[in-house]
Amino acid sequence: MKKLLLLFCVFSFSVNAQKFEPKNTYVFIVGVLKWQDKQCLASFSDVHRKDWELKDQLVKMGVPVANIAALTDDKADLATMKKGFETLSAKCTAGSTFIFYYAGHGIKKEKEFYFANYDIKCDQCRKTGFGLSYLSTDLLAMNKAGTIMLWADCCYSGALLAQGEKIKAAGRNCIVFSSATASNTSTGNWTFTQTLLDCFRNEKINDEGKDGKITTKDIRISLDNAMKYREHQMGGYYSSFTSEYEFVAAAGKKPMSLPSASTYAIGSYAYGKYDGNWKPVRIVAANGNKFTARFYFYSDYKDLELGAADLKPVYFAKHNVNDKVKVVWEGKKYAATILKAVNDFYYIKYDEDDDSYNEWVMYDRIYTGSESAAQIEEHGKWYPGQIMEEKNGKYFIRYEGYDFSWDEWVGNDRIKK
């Protein structure tokens, strides 16, 4: 589904301070939600598209309208994209900041990575597609900006981290945010870009430092949590800076304080009931035993007040490095080995494939072989499922045919083995 991208880079010789200077910032936005090659690339809905919201938000932050170029859908063919880079780059000086943002499909083919321009042909990516190497070669040759930022919300967008390292090696500083790793596909929702927007709007729940300002650390943590809890997806981040880059200054330098909740902390994630279904939510406010839960959809969100009975905590089943497991990929299970474990993500190698197929997955795609079938009671009805973990007389279960939002701990009274 849809993917987006933005990269942030800063040259080591830049005269810029490590803070956002909108008046001298130039932004190139490319958002593609439909393509000529309809058989290969599925389209996305343009309802409340976030690439345009990002443009408007950057203007609100002080970036002059004349400094922003945006190409969407059929306007974002390869030739026009390259012309856009050239035109905007010609305006940049060593004191400028340059931001490139892409939204659309990311493609990995023959160990190369591409962002799908409108006229790309999937069987001729090298000839017709926007290859990411352009960013560390052609762009650097023509663009003298002291700071280059690249952000991406698309499949394989983490390939930008390697480009960031090359930019740094060429004598530039660089910051990269991506919705996925270089080995993973990405969600079809606008989760990544919506979180960027929430950070740039200086929402209190994204101010991890509680100092009233938004820095790269705040954005990185907010993006990590959003992708992890809402999409079960690992994002990417790279920075050549030795300290945090400031995007939004503190208003009056007053620290922000958030009220604490006894059960669910403000800013934390949980599962909440919406129309009878469990969905990932973020707790944005609390009032006694009532919590304001934010439900996220494709390009929107909705806040609802819920009682504790309509919320449940998030839990991730645990696995170990070197475990032999089976991993679900496109509906089928394949033998694999866990190579690394980081923050509830597991880096796996498929036993029958080379390392180019390695990827980061969460527990919901992992089967150990020790799972056992069971019947689980939910509101007086019994449903088929599996026991994934047993601890202290309780069982962590998966309902057959339901997504990870329904996974939960149950007692003996709700299970038949």
Tab-separated table of C-alpha atoms in Angstrom:
chain	number	residue	atom	x	y	z
A	1	MET	CA	0.000	0.000	0.000
A	2	LYS	CA	0.989	3.591	0.106
A	3	LYS	CA	4.364	4.640	1.323
A	4	LEU	CA	5.919	7.979	1.942
A	5	LEU	CA	9.344	9.363	2.381
A	6	LEU	CA	11.354	12.246	3.634
A	7	LEU	CA	15.067	12.557	4.317
A	8	PHE	CA	16.900	15.072	6.474
A	9	CYS	CA	20.520	15.803	5.802
A	10	VAL	CA	22.886	18.411	7.116
A	11	PHE	CA	26.330	19.148	5.698
A	12	SER	CA	29.192	19.191	8.170
A	13	PHE	CA	30.299	22.572	6.794
A	14	SER	CA	26.806	24.002	7.247
A	15	VAL	CA	26.536	27.386	8.878
A	16	ASN	CA	23.083	26.422	10.150
A	17	ALA	CA	22.530	25.890	13.837
A	18	GLN	CA	21.061	22.561	14.888
A	19	LYS	CA	17.564	23.930	14.743
A	20	PHE	CA	14.954	24.408	12.060
A	21	GLU	CA	15.183	27.745	10.220
A	22	PRO	CA	12.036	27.863	8.058
A	23	LYS	CA	12.715	31.125	6.219
A	24	ASN	CA	15.762	29.601	4.563
A	25	THR	CA	14.249	26.157	3.974
A	26	TYR	CA	13.329	24.644	0.601
A	27	VAL	CA	10.941	21.710	0.357
A	28	PHE	CA	10.320	19.239	-2.472
A	29	ILE	CA	7.231	17.071	-1.903
A	30	VAL	CA	6.405	14.112	-4.153
A	31	GLY	CA	3.198	12.210	-3.410
A	32	VAL	CA	2.033	9.460	-5.769
A	33	LEU	CA	-1.166	7.530	-5.036
A	34	LYS	CA	-1.843	6.206	-8.548
A	35	TRP	CA	0.360	4.979	-11.391
A	36	GLN	CA	0.329	4.261	-15.099
A	37	ASP	CA	1.320	0.657	-14.421
A	38	LYS	CA	-1.987	-0.286	-12.799
A	39	GLN	CA	-1.391	-4.032	-13.063
A	40	CYS	CA	1.759	-3.816	-10.962
A	41	LEU	CA	1.016	-0.931	-8.582
A	42	ALA	CA	-2.219	-0.653	-6.621
A	43	SER	CA	-3.681	2.821	-6.142
A	44	PHE	CA	-4.486	4.439	-2.789
A	45	SER	CA	-7.365	6.634	-1.757
A	46	ASP	CA	-6.722	10.363	-1.940
A	47	VAL	CA	-9.227	11.133	0.840
A	48	HIS	CA	-7.611	13.575	3.280
A	49	ARG	CA	-4.177	12.906	1.829
A	50	LYS	CA	-1.446	13.830	4.281
A	51	ASP	CA	1.221	14.951	1.826
A	52	TRP	CA	-0.755	18.143	1.188
A	53	GLU	CA	-1.331	18.574	4.926
A	54	LEU	CA	2.419	18.336	5.431
A	55	LYS	CA	2.951	21.103	2.895
A	56	ASP	CA	0.406	23.319	4.671
A	57	GLN	CA	1.959	22.563	8.063
A	58	LEU	CA	5.447	23.538	6.894
A	59	VAL	CA	3.991	26.839	5.653
A	60	LYS	CA	2.426	27.374	9.084
A	61	MET	CA	5.839	26.746	10.604
A	62	GLY	CA	7.223	29.605	8.529
A	63	VAL	CA	8.502	28.062	5.290
A	64	PRO	CA	7.704	30.546	2.465
A	65	VAL	CA	5.198	29.205	-0.068
A	66	ALA	CA	7.607	30.180	-2.844
A	67	ASN	CA	10.183	27.800	-1.338
A	68	ILE	CA	7.959	24.717	-1.697
A	69	ALA	CA	7.465	22.612	-4.826
A	70	ALA	CA	4.955	19.747	-4.833
A	71	LEU	CA	4.258	17.055	-7.424
A	72	THR	CA	1.383	14.614	-7.018
A	73	ASP	CA	0.126	11.625	-8.975
A	74	ASP	CA	0.367	12.056	-12.790
A	75	LYS	CA	2.446	15.229	-12.359
A	76	ALA	CA	5.173	13.182	-10.652
A	77	ASP	CA	6.713	11.486	-13.694
A	78	LEU	CA	10.449	10.790	-13.622
A	79	ALA	CA	11.499	13.665	-15.882
A	80	THR	CA	9.422	16.224	-13.966
A	81	MET	CA	10.746	14.946	-10.640
A	82	LYS	CA	14.351	15.388	-11.750
A	83	LYS	CA	13.553	18.824	-13.139
A	84	GLY	CA	11.997	19.714	-9.789
A	85	PHE	CA	15.174	18.720	-7.960
A	86	GLU	CA	17.235	20.860	-10.334
A	87	THR	CA	15.000	23.941	-10.097
A	88	LEU	CA	14.745	23.953	-6.316
A	89	SER	CA	18.386	23.011	-5.794
A	90	ALA	CA	19.495	26.025	-7.835
A	91	LYS	CA	18.017	28.267	-5.120
A	92	CYS	CA	19.903	26.656	-2.248
A	93	THR	CA	23.060	27.992	-0.653
A	94	ALA	CA	25.313	26.628	2.072
A	95	GLY	CA	23.057	28.314	4.635
A	96	SER	CA	19.884	26.649	3.321
A	97	THR	CA	17.937	23.597	4.449
A	98	PHE	CA	16.584	21.257	1.767
A	99	ILE	CA	13.785	18.775	2.501
A	100	PHE	CA	12.727	15.953	0.184
A	101	TYR	CA	9.510	14.083	0.982
A	102	TYR	CA	8.075	11.156	-0.973
A	103	ALA	CA	4.743	9.362	-0.598
A	104	GLY	CA	3.831	6.316	-2.646
A	105	HIS	CA	5.133	2.823	-3.347
A	106	GLY	CA	8.647	1.736	-2.508
A	107	ILE	CA	10.128	-1.001	-4.674
A	108	LYS	CA	13.007	-3.387	-4.028
A	109	LYS	CA	14.255	-5.129	-7.165
A	110	GLU	CA	17.524	-6.960	-7.745
A	111	LYS	CA	18.904	-5.504	-4.501
A	112	GLU	CA	18.196	-1.949	-5.695
A	113	PHE	CA	15.611	0.437	-4.218
A	114	TYR	CA	13.236	2.777	-6.033
A	115	PHE	CA	10.461	5.231	-5.198
A	116	ALA	CA	7.726	4.702	-7.724
A	117	ASN	CA	7.285	7.762	-9.918
A	118	TYR	CA	4.005	7.953	-11.839
A	119	ASP	CA	5.423	6.532	-15.087
A	120	ILE	CA	7.641	3.772	-13.655
A	121	LYS	CA	7.465	0.384	-15.355
A	122	CYS	CA	7.939	-2.392	-12.834
A	123	ASP	CA	9.762	-4.620	-15.320
A	124	GLN	CA	12.150	-1.768	-16.186
A	125	CYS	CA	12.811	-0.118	-12.820
A	126	ARG	CA	16.462	0.647	-13.513
A	127	LYS	CA	15.537	2.537	-16.689
A	128	THR	CA	12.225	4.134	-15.721
A	129	GLY	CA	12.255	4.461	-11.912
A	130	PHE	CA	13.596	6.943	-9.359
A	131	GLY	CA	16.555	5.123	-7.825
A	132	LEU	CA	17.553	6.180	-4.323
A	133	SER	CA	21.214	6.480	-5.279
A	134	TYR	CA	20.214	9.761	-6.957
A	135	LEU	CA	20.052	11.325	-3.492
A	136	SER	CA	23.707	10.700	-2.630
A	137	THR	CA	25.053	11.434	-6.124
A	138	ASP	CA	23.136	13.750	-8.482
A	139	LEU	CA	21.383	15.684	-5.728
A	140	LEU	CA	24.595	16.410	-3.857
A	141	ALA	CA	26.330	17.527	-7.038
A	142	MET	CA	23.698	20.177	-7.786
A	143	ASN	CA	22.443	21.162	-4.327
A	144	LYS	CA	24.614	23.268	-2.010
A	145	ALA	CA	22.214	23.334	0.935
A	146	GLY	CA	23.959	23.039	4.274
A	147	THR	CA	21.176	20.820	5.582
A	148	ILE	CA	19.395	18.145	3.553
A	149	MET	CA	16.409	16.368	5.109
A	150	LEU	CA	14.894	13.194	3.702
A	151	TRP	CA	11.711	11.600	5.152
A	152	ALA	CA	9.901	8.555	3.771
A	153	ASP	CA	6.654	6.699	4.405
A	154	CYS	CA	6.766	3.741	2.030
A	155	CYS	CA	7.862	0.161	1.589
A	156	TYR	CA	11.616	-0.326	2.017
A	157	SER	CA	11.969	3.357	2.920
A	158	GLY	CA	14.686	2.398	5.400
A	159	ALA	CA	17.007	2.111	2.399
A	160	LEU	CA	17.371	5.857	2.903
A	161	LEU	CA	19.563	5.229	5.933
A	162	ALA	CA	22.299	3.922	3.652
A	163	GLN	CA	21.912	7.039	1.521
A	164	GLY	CA	22.243	9.154	4.651
A	165	GLU	CA	25.487	7.424	5.556
A	166	LYS	CA	26.836	8.066	2.043
A	167	ILE	CA	25.851	11.714	2.293
A	168	LYS	CA	27.700	11.963	5.594
A	169	ALA	CA	30.749	10.241	4.079
A	170	ALA	CA	30.721	12.882	1.341
A	171	GLY	CA	31.173	15.567	3.998
A	172	ARG	CA	27.565	16.351	4.821
A	173	ASN	CA	25.501	15.849	7.965
A	174	CYS	CA	22.256	13.975	7.517
A	175	ILE	CA	19.071	12.999	9.362
A	176	VAL	CA	16.721	10.317	8.028
A	177	PHE	CA	13.241	9.277	9.162
A	178	SER	CA	11.529	6.335	7.431
A	179	SER	CA	8.332	4.399	7.992
A	180	ALA	CA	9.948	0.997	7.424
A	181	THR	CA	13.340	-0.675	7.362
A	182	ALA	CA	15.201	-1.462	4.142
A	183	SER	CA	13.977	-5.054	4.404
A	184	ASN	CA	10.283	-4.489	5.112
A	185	THR	CA	7.108	-3.451	3.382
A	186	SER	CA	5.082	-0.654	4.948
A	187	THR	CA	1.513	-0.046	6.028
A	188	GLY	CA	-1.083	1.308	3.619
A	189	ASN	CA	-2.166	3.879	6.214
A	190	TRP	CA	-0.803	7.407	6.666
A	191	THR	CA	0.511	6.511	10.136
A	192	PHE	CA	4.056	7.774	9.577
A	193	THR	CA	3.116	11.125	8.049
A	194	GLN	CA	0.260	11.701	10.493
A	195	THR	CA	2.736	11.255	13.340
A	196	LEU	CA	5.141	13.743	11.746
A	197	LEU	CA	2.254	16.204	11.506
A	198	ASP	CA	1.291	15.638	15.140
A	199	CYS	CA	4.889	16.316	16.191
A	200	PHE	CA	5.195	19.469	14.084
A	201	ARG	CA	1.914	20.706	15.568
A	202	ASN	CA	3.596	20.328	18.961
A	203	GLU	CA	1.008	18.052	20.535
A	204	LYS	CA	1.870	17.531	24.189
A	205	ILE	CA	1.728	13.745	23.943
A	206	ASN	CA	4.647	13.825	21.472
A	207	ASP	CA	6.851	15.996	23.667
A	208	GLU	CA	8.865	13.126	25.122
A	209	GLY	CA	11.346	15.518	26.749
A	210	LYS	CA	8.510	17.430	28.475
A	211	ASP	CA	10.327	20.691	27.688
A	212	GLY	CA	7.813	22.261	25.314
A	213	LYS	CA	9.924	21.763	22.194
A	214	ILE	CA	10.059	19.039	19.564
A	215	THR	CA	13.452	17.580	18.666
A	216	THR	CA	14.689	14.660	16.601
A	217	LYS	CA	14.510	12.530	19.754
A	218	ASP	CA	10.835	13.376	20.280
A	219	ILE	CA	10.014	12.596	16.649
A	220	ARG	CA	12.021	9.376	16.640
A	221	ILE	CA	10.303	8.042	19.772
A	222	SER	CA	6.854	9.115	18.557
A	223	LEU	CA	7.405	7.461	15.172
A	224	ASP	CA	8.834	4.292	16.739
A	225	ASN	CA	5.828	3.922	19.009
A	226	ALA	CA	3.264	4.779	16.348
A	227	MET	CA	4.648	2.243	13.889
A	228	LYS	CA	5.136	-0.414	16.562
A	229	TYR	CA	1.791	-0.257	18.333
A	230	ARG	CA	-0.495	0.720	15.466
A	231	GLU	CA	1.123	-1.179	12.601
A	232	HIS	CA	3.488	-3.786	14.154
A	233	GLN	CA	6.160	-2.267	11.949
A	234	MET	CA	9.723	-1.096	12.589
A	235	GLY	CA	10.713	2.303	11.229
A	236	GLY	CA	14.137	3.763	10.510
A	237	TYR	CA	16.237	6.674	11.777
A	238	TYR	CA	19.707	8.032	11.098
A	239	SER	CA	21.419	11.208	12.235
A	240	SER	CA	24.986	12.420	11.857
A	241	PHE	CA	24.430	15.083	14.508
A	242	THR	CA	26.010	14.554	17.905
A	243	SER	CA	23.111	16.331	19.638
A	244	GLU	CA	19.394	16.720	18.995
A	245	TYR	CA	18.098	18.859	16.125
A	246	GLU	CA	15.249	21.166	17.203
A	247	PHE	CA	12.211	21.455	14.916
A	248	VAL	CA	9.739	23.304	17.137
A	249	ALA	CA	10.904	25.755	19.788
A	250	ALA	CA	9.403	25.849	23.260
A	251	ALA	CA	6.765	28.525	23.698
A	252	GLY	CA	8.128	30.767	26.432
A	253	LYS	CA	10.532	27.956	27.376
A	254	LYS	CA	7.921	26.564	29.776
A	255	PRO	CA	8.040	22.806	30.278
A	256	MET	CA	4.931	20.841	29.383
A	257	SER	CA	3.279	18.753	32.048
A	258	LEU	CA	0.882	15.895	31.410
A	259	PRO	CA	-1.581	14.517	33.953
A	260	SER	CA	-0.934	10.936	34.949
A	261	ALA	CA	-3.507	8.170	34.769
A	262	SER	CA	-3.650	5.385	37.309
A	263	THR	CA	-4.186	2.615	34.751
A	264	TYR	CA	-3.183	3.934	31.328
A	265	ALA	CA	-0.527	6.645	31.104
A	266	ILE	CA	-1.105	9.683	28.901
A	267	GLY	CA	0.624	9.126	25.586
A	268	SER	CA	0.771	5.350	25.961
A	269	TYR	CA	-0.835	2.827	23.634
A	270	ALA	CA	-3.517	0.281	24.422
A	271	TYR	CA	-6.385	-1.514	22.694
A	272	GLY	CA	-9.840	0.042	22.753
A	273	LYS	CA	-13.307	-1.112	21.730
A	274	TYR	CA	-14.776	0.577	18.629
A	275	ASP	CA	-18.048	-0.715	17.161
A	276	GLY	CA	-17.479	-4.024	18.926
A	277	ASN	CA	-13.944	-4.497	17.618
A	278	TRP	CA	-10.603	-4.089	19.360
A	279	LYS	CA	-8.295	-1.537	17.751
A	280	PRO	CA	-4.972	0.076	18.710
A	281	VAL	CA	-5.485	3.412	20.478
A	282	ARG	CA	-3.381	6.106	22.081
A	283	ILE	CA	-4.437	7.518	25.439
A	284	VAL	CA	-4.538	11.305	25.045
A	285	ALA	CA	-6.371	12.349	28.237
A	286	ALA	CA	-7.712	10.943	31.496
A	287	ASN	CA	-10.425	11.922	33.934
A	288	GLY	CA	-10.714	9.583	36.881
A	289	ASN	CA	-11.655	6.164	35.509
A	290	LYS	CA	-12.446	7.587	32.073
A	291	PHE	CA	-9.837	7.790	29.334
A	292	THR	CA	-9.847	9.636	26.041
A	293	ALA	CA	-8.673	7.096	23.465
A	294	ARG	CA	-7.560	8.136	19.985
A	295	PHE	CA	-8.579	5.677	17.273
A	296	TYR	CA	-6.618	5.903	14.019
A	297	PHE	CA	-7.950	5.157	10.568
A	298	TYR	CA	-6.497	5.377	7.038
A	299	SER	CA	-6.133	9.157	6.996
A	300	ASP	CA	-8.098	10.324	10.044
A	301	TYR	CA	-8.434	9.771	13.741
A	302	LYS	CA	-11.274	10.013	16.264
A	303	ASP	CA	-11.160	10.624	20.022
A	304	LEU	CA	-13.616	8.729	22.225
A	305	GLU	CA	-14.012	8.578	26.006
A	306	LEU	CA	-13.817	4.988	27.239
A	307	GLY	CA	-14.053	3.281	30.586
A	308	ALA	CA	-11.468	0.760	31.725
A	309	ALA	CA	-13.751	-2.105	30.648
A	310	ASP	CA	-13.388	-0.985	27.034
A	311	LEU	CA	-9.598	-0.850	27.182
A	312	LYS	CA	-6.926	-3.508	27.543
A	313	PRO	CA	-3.119	-3.279	27.766
A	314	VAL	CA	-0.750	-4.243	24.971
A	315	TYR	CA	1.332	-7.384	25.351
A	316	PHE	CA	3.940	-8.877	23.009
A	317	ALA	CA	4.724	-12.588	23.116
A	318	LYS	CA	8.416	-13.242	23.689
A	319	HIS	CA	10.935	-15.184	21.583
A	320	ASN	CA	14.675	-15.735	21.752
A	321	VAL	CA	17.622	-15.262	19.433
A	322	ASN	CA	18.487	-18.518	17.596
A	323	ASP	CA	14.951	-19.872	17.984
A	324	LYS	CA	13.847	-22.017	15.043
A	325	VAL	CA	10.396	-20.794	14.066
A	326	LYS	CA	7.975	-20.431	11.186
A	327	VAL	CA	7.134	-16.955	9.884
A	328	VAL	CA	4.020	-15.986	7.976
A	329	TRP	CA	4.663	-14.281	4.636
A	330	GLU	CA	1.780	-13.582	2.256
A	331	GLY	CA	-0.436	-16.070	4.075
A	332	LYS	CA	2.002	-19.000	4.136
A	333	LYS	CA	4.396	-20.194	6.848
A	334	TYR	CA	8.106	-20.552	6.131
A	335	ALA	CA	10.872	-22.017	8.294
A	336	ALA	CA	13.128	-19.307	9.703
A	337	THR	CA	15.708	-18.521	12.380
A	338	ILE	CA	15.652	-15.524	14.722
A	339	LEU	CA	18.964	-13.672	14.368
A	340	LYS	CA	18.343	-10.557	16.488
A	341	ALA	CA	15.774	-9.221	18.939
A	342	VAL	CA	15.205	-5.472	19.489
A	343	ASN	CA	12.282	-3.756	21.251
A	344	ASP	CA	9.849	-6.665	20.629
A	345	PHE	CA	10.929	-6.953	16.980
A	346	TYR	CA	12.739	-10.017	15.647
A	347	TYR	CA	15.145	-10.036	12.736
A	348	ILE	CA	14.679	-13.337	10.955
A	349	LYS	CA	16.355	-15.263	8.165
A	350	TYR	CA	14.240	-17.612	6.063
A	351	ASP	CA	16.022	-20.952	6.035
A	352	GLU	CA	15.560	-21.529	2.301
A	353	ASP	CA	16.437	-17.986	1.149
A	354	ASP	CA	19.526	-15.809	1.071
A	355	ASP	CA	20.034	-12.793	3.345
A	356	SER	CA	18.330	-10.386	0.931
A	357	TYR	CA	14.998	-11.758	2.225
A	358	ASN	CA	15.797	-11.168	5.903
A	359	GLU	CA	13.295	-8.914	7.658
A	360	TRP	CA	12.045	-7.575	10.987
A	361	VAL	CA	8.800	-9.121	12.241
A	362	MET	CA	6.701	-9.098	15.400
A	363	TYR	CA	5.280	-12.023	17.329
A	364	ASP	CA	1.992	-12.080	15.399
A	365	ARG	CA	3.829	-13.433	12.343
A	366	ILE	CA	5.839	-15.990	14.322
A	367	TYR	CA	4.877	-19.585	15.115
A	368	THR	CA	7.101	-21.689	17.359
A	369	GLY	CA	5.357	-25.021	16.895
A	370	SER	CA	4.501	-25.152	20.597
A	371	GLU	CA	1.153	-23.408	20.106
A	372	SER	CA	-1.864	-25.499	21.055
A	373	ALA	CA	-5.427	-25.303	19.815
A	374	ALA	CA	-8.121	-24.094	22.199
A	375	GLN	CA	-11.633	-22.715	22.424
A	376	ILE	CA	-11.835	-19.233	23.933
A	377	GLU	CA	-14.916	-17.629	25.482
A	378	GLU	CA	-15.787	-14.050	24.523
A	379	HIS	CA	-19.101	-12.563	25.749
A	380	GLY	CA	-20.776	-15.935	26.125
A	381	LYS	CA	-19.625	-17.391	22.805
A	382	TRP	CA	-16.769	-19.794	22.136
A	383	TYR	CA	-14.257	-19.131	19.381
A	384	PRO	CA	-11.415	-21.258	17.989
A	385	GLY	CA	-7.900	-20.036	18.658
A	386	GLN	CA	-4.442	-20.900	19.872
A	387	ILE	CA	-2.534	-20.659	23.127
A	388	MET	CA	0.750	-18.836	22.438
A	389	GLU	CA	2.083	-18.507	25.976
A	390	GLU	CA	1.208	-19.721	29.482
A	391	LYS	CA	2.197	-17.941	32.683
A	392	ASN	CA	0.945	-18.032	36.284
A	393	GLY	CA	-2.222	-19.890	35.384
A	394	LYS	CA	-3.153	-17.541	32.548
A	395	TYR	CA	-2.959	-17.983	28.787
A	396	PHE	CA	-1.986	-15.535	26.064
A	397	ILE	CA	-4.221	-16.447	23.157
A	398	ARG	CA	-4.763	-15.709	19.484
A	399	TYR	CA	-8.264	-15.888	18.008
A	400	GLU	CA	-8.382	-17.696	14.684
A	401	GLY	CA	-9.143	-15.261	11.851
A	402	TYR	CA	-8.656	-12.095	13.960
A	403	ASP	CA	-5.748	-9.656	13.944
A	404	PHE	CA	-3.308	-8.937	16.776
A	405	SER	CA	-5.638	-6.375	18.389
A	406	TRP	CA	-7.721	-9.284	19.697
A	407	ASP	CA	-4.799	-11.165	21.289
A	408	GLU	CA	-5.181	-11.207	25.076
A	409	TRP	CA	-4.561	-12.962	28.371
A	410	VAL	CA	-7.394	-15.151	29.657
A	411	GLY	CA	-7.932	-17.339	32.715
A	412	ASN	CA	-9.041	-20.939	33.026
A	413	ASP	CA	-12.682	-19.869	33.090
A	414	ARG	CA	-12.455	-18.630	29.489
A	415	ILE	CA	-10.562	-21.434	27.843
A	416	LYS	CA	-11.120	-25.042	26.808
A	417	LYS	CA	-8.003	-26.925	25.794
